[in-house]
Coordinates of C-alpha atoms in Angstrom, one line a residue:
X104 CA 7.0 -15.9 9.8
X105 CA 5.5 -19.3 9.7
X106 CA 1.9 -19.5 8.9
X107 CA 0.6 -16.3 8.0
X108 CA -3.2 -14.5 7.4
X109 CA -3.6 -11.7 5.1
X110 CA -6.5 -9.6 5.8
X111 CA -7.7 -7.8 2.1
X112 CA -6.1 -10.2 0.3
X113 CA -7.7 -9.0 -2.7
X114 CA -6.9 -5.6 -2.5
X115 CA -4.0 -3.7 -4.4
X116 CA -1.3 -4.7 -2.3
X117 CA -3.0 -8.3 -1.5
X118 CA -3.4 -9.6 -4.2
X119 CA 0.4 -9.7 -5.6
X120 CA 1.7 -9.8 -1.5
X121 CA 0.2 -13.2 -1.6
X122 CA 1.5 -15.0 -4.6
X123 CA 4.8 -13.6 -3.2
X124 CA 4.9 -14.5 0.2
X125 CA 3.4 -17.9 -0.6
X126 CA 6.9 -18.4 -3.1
X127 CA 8.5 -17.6 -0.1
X128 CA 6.9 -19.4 2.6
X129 CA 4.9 -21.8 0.8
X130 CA 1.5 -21.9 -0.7
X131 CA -0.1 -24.0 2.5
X132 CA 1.4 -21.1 4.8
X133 CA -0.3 -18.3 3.9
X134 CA -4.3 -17.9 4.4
X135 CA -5.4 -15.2 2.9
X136 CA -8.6 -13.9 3.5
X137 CA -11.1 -12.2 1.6
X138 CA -14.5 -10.1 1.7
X139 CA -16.1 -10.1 -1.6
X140 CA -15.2 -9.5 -5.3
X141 CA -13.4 -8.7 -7.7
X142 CA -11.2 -11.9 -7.0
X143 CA -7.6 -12.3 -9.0
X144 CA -7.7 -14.9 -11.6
X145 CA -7.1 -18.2 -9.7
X146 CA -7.4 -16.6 -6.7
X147 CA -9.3 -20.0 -5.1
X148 CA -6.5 -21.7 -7.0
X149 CA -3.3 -20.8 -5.5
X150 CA -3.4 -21.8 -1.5
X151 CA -5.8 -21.7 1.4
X152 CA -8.8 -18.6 1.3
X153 CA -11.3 -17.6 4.0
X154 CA -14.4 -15.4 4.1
X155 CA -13.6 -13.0 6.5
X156 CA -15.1 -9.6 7.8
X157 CA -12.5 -7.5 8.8
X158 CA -14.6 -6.2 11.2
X159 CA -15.9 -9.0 12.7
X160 CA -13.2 -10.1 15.4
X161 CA -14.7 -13.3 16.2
X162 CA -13.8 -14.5 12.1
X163 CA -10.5 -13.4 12.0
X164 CA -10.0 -15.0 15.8
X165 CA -11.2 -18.2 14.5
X166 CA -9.1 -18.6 11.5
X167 CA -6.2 -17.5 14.0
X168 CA -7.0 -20.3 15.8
X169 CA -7.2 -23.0 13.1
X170 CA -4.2 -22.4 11.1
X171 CA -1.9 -21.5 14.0
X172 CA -1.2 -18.3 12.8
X173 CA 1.7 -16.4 14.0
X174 CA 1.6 -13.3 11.6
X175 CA -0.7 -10.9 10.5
X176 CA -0.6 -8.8 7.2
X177 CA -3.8 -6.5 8.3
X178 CA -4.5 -4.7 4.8
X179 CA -8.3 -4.1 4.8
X180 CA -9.1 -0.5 3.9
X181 CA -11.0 2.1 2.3
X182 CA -9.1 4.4 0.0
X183 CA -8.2 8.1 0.3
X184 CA -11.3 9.6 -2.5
X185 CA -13.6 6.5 -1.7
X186 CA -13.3 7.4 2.1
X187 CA -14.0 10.8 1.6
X188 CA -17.3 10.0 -0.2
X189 CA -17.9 7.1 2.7
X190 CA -16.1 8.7 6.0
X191 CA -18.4 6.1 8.7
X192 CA -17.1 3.5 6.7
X193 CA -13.5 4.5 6.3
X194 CA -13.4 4.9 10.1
X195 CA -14.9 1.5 10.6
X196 CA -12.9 -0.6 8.1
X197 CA -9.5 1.5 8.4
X198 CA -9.5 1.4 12.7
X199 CA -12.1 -1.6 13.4
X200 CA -10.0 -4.1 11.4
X201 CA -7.3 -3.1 13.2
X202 CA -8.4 -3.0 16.4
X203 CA -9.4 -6.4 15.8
X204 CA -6.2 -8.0 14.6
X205 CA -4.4 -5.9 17.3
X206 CA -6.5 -7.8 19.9
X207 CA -6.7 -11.5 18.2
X208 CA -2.7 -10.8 18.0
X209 CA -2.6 -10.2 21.8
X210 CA -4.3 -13.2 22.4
X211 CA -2.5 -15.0 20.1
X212 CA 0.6 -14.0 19.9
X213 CA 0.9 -12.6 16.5
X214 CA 3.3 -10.4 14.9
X215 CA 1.1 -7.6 12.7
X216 CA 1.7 -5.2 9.7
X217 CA -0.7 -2.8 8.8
X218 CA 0.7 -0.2 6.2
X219 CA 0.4 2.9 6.7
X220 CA 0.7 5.5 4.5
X221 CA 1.9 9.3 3.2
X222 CA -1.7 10.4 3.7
X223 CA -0.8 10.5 7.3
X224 CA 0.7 13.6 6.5
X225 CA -1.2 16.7 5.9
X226 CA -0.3 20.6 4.7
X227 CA 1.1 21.5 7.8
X228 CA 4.0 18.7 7.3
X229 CA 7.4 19.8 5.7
X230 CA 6.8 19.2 2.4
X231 CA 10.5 17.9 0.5
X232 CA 12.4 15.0 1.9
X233 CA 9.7 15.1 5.0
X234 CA 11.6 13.5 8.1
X235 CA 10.5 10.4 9.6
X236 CA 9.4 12.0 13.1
X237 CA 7.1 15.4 12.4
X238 CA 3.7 16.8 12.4
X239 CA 0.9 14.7 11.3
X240 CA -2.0 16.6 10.8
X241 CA -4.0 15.3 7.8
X242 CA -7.1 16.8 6.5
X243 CA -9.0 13.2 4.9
X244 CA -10.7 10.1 7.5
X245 CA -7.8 8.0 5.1
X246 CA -5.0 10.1 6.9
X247 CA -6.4 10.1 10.2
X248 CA -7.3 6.2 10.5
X249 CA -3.4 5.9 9.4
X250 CA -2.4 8.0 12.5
X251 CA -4.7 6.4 14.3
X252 CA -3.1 3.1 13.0
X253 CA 0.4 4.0 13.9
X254 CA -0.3 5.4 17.4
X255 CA -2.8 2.1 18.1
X256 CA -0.1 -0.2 16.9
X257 CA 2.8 1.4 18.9
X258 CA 0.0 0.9 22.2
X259 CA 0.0 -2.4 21.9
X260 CA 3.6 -2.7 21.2
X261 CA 4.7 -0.8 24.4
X262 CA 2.0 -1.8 26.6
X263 CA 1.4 -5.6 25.7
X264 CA 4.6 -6.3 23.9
X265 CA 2.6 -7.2 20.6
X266 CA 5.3 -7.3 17.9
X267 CA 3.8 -4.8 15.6
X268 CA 5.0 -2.9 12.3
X269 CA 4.6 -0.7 9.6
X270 CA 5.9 1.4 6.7
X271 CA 4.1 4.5 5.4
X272 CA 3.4 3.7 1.7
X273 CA 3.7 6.0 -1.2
X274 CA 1.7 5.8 -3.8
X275 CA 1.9 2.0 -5.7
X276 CA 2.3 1.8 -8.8
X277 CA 0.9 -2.2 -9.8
X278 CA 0.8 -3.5 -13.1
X279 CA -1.6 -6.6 -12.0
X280 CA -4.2 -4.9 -9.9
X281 CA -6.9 -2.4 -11.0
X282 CA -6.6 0.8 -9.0
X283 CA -9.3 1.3 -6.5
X284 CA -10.0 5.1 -5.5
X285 CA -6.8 6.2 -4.5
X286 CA -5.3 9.8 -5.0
X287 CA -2.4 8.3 -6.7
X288 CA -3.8 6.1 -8.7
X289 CA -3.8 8.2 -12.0
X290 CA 0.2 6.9 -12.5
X291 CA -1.3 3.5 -12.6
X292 CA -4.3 4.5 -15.3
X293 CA -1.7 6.2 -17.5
X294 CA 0.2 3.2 -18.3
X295 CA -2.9 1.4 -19.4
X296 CA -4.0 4.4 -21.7
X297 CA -0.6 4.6 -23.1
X298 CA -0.3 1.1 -23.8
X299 CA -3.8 1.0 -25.8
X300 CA -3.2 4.1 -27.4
X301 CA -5.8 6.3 -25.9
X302 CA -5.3 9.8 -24.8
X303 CA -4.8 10.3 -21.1
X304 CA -7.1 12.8 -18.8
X305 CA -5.0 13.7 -16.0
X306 CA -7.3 14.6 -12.7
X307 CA -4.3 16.1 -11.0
X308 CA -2.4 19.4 -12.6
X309 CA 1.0 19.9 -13.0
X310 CA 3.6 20.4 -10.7
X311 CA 1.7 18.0 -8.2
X312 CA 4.2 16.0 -7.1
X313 CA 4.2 12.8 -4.6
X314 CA 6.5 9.9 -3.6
X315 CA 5.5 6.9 -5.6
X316 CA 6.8 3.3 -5.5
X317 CA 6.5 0.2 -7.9
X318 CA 5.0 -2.7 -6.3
X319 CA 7.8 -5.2 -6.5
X320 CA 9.7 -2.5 -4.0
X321 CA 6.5 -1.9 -1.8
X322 CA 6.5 -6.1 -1.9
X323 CA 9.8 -6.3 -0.6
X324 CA 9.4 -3.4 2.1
X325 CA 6.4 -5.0 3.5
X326 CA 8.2 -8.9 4.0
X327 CA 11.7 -7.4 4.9
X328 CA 10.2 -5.4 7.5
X329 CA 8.7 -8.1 8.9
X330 CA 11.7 -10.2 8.9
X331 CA 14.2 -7.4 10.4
X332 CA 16.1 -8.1 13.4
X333 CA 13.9 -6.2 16.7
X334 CA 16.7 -5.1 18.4
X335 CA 17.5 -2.9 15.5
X336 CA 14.3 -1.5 15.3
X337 CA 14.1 2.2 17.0
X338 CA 11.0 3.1 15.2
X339 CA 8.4 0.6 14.6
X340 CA 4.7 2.0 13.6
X341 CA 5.6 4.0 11.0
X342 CA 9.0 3.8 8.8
X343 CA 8.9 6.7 5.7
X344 CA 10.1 4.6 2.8
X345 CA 10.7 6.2 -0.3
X346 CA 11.9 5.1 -4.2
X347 CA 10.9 8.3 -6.5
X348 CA 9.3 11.7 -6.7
X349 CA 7.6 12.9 -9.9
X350 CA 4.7 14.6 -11.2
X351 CA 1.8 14.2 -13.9
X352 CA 4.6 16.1 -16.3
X353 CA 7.4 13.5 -15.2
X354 CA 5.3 10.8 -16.0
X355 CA 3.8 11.6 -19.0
X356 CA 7.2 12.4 -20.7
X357 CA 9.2 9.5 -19.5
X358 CA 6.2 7.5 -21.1
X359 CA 6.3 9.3 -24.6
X360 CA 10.1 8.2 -24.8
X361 CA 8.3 4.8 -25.7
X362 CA 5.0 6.4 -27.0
X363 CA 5.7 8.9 -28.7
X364 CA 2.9 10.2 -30.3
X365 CA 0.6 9.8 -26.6
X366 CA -1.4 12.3 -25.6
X367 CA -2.4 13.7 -22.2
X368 CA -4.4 16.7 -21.3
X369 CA -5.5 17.8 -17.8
X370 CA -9.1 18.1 -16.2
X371 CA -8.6 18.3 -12.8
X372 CA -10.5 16.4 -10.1
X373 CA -10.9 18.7 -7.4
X374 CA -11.3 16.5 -4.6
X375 CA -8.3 14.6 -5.6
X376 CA -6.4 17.9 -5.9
X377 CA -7.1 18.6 -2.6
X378 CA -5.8 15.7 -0.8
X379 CA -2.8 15.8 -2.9
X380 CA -1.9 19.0 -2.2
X381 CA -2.2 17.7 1.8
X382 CA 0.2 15.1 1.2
X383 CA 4.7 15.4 1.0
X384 CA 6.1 16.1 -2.0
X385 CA 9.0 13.4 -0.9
X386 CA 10.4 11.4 2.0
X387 CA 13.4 10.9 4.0
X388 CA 14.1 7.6 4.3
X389 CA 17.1 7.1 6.3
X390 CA 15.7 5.7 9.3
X391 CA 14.0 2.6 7.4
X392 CA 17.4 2.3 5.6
X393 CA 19.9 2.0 8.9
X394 CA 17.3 0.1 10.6
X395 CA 16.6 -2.4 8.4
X396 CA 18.2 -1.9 5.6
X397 CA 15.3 -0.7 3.0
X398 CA 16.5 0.0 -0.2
X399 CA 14.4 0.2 -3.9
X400 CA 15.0 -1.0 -6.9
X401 CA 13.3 1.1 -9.4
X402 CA 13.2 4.5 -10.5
X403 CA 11.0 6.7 -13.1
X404 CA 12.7 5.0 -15.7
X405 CA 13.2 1.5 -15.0
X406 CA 9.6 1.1 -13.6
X407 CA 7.9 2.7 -16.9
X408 CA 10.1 0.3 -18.9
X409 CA 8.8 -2.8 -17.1
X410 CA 5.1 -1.4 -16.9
X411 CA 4.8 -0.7 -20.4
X412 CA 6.9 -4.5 -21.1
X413 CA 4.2 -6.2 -19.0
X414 CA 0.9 -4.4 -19.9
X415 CA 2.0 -5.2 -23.7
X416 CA 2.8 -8.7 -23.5
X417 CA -0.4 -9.5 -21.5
X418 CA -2.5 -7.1 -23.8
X419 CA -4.9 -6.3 -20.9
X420 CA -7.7 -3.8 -22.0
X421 CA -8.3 -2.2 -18.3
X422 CA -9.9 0.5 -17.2

């Protein structure tokens, strides 16, 4: 990777994939483009931005073009609950955006990541340690535009020889970015509560469990993927990755271990429920691991740790 676009650059994963690809790369290679707010603080600040509409193919073409792009971090979406209340526009964002990078990377020449994610599962997967290769029958527009997303991306690998890849995220766990409608984001909203001392209302019940991943981990899976040698790659579009399994009970007691007097009590969403029920309890990720290596660096413990250490020390009030 040389000069590289982000596409949602604002977004959960966006925002903090910028600041650390441009560390990596350098703040003039990486372009990352946006669609409207909220914007990080010193978003404008940090390197080159662009107003672009994901779906428009001519915008992201043009920037292409101008800044001699030669990778592609496509991470325009709508979220699993917001898509559900918005399914036209979850189809059009979560496949039109990629159909449109796909094709400006044909033209181009363009490597492309587009995540994908576990809600390309659904209740008819294996549920523990689900393998990387098995049904994928979801039940939300979120699970099938990831399916669609892997199946499109392989296409244009096999047919046009576009360089594309992907891991299938868990849920993130960020302590930067405000959630945004995801199913998983109540283990981002705890931390917050815990951290200003407010009781916690859990929209999920107990004993709902689902892979989940810190963002510095989900960072590092999305550049190293990108970097891995081809000729190891056997699966492309979309590797399970995987860093720990818990639910709401997990979560809450590994946080009482520094709060010890925090509350939670449940009141569950039932739209949220639903969809989480659909999803894997866990993955196996041993393909992503021989293939490229993937490997995380924080569990339960040693992510709540460095939450809670953050959120403190930047006294955010969120949420």
């Amino acid at each position: 990777m040389k000069n590289i676009l982000i596409v949602g650059s604002t977004g959960q994963i966006g925002s903090e994939l910028s600041i650390r690809l441009r560390s990596i790369y350098g703040d003039g290679n990486v372009i990352c483009g946006y669609y409207k707010p909220p914007y990080p603080d010193g978003f404008f600040d940090w390197g080159p931005t662009v107003e672009i509409d994901a779906t428009d193919i001519k915008q992201i073409a043009d920037v292409v073009k101008k800044y001699k792009i030669d990778t592609i971090y496509n991470l325009a979406a709508i979220l699993s609950a917001t898509a559900e209340k918005n399914p036209k526009l979850g189809w059009d964002v979560g496949v039109g955006s990629l159909m449109n990078c796909l094709d400006v990377a044909r033209e181009f020449n363009c490597a492309v990541f587009t995540p994908s994610s576990i809600g390309a599962f659904g209740p008819n997967t294996p549920k523990d340690k689900t393998p990387q290769d098995t049904v994928q029958r979801p039940k939300t527009v979120y699970g099938i535009t990831k399916v669609m997303g892997e199946l499109l991306s392989d296409y244009y690998h096999d047919r046009w020889g576009v360089d594309t890849r992907s891991v299938r995220f868990p849920g993130i766990i960020s302590n930067l970015t405000h959630p945004g409608g995801g199913t998983t984001d109540y283990a981002v909203e705890i931390y917050y509560n815990a951290v200003k001392e407010e009781k916690f209302i859990c929209p999920l019940k107990a004993g709902t469990f689902m892979d989940m991943m810190y963002m510095p981990d989900a960072l590092n899976a999305a550049i190293n993927i990108m970097e891995a040698d081809p000729d190891r790659l056997v699966h492309r579009n979309s590797f399970n990755i995987a860093a720990m399994s818990f639910d709401p009970e997990m979560l809450y007691k590994a946080i009482k271990k520094h709060y010890p007097d925090f509350e939670m009590e449940y009141d569950v969403d039932p739209l949220k429920q639903a969809i989480a029920d659909s999803w894997p309890n866990s993955l196996d990720d041993t393909c992503a691991r021989q293939e490229w290596d993937w490997k995380p660096e924080y569990d339960l413990e040693k992510m709540t740790a460095d939450m809670i250490s953050v959120l403190k020390e930047r006294e955010v009030h969120l949420i």
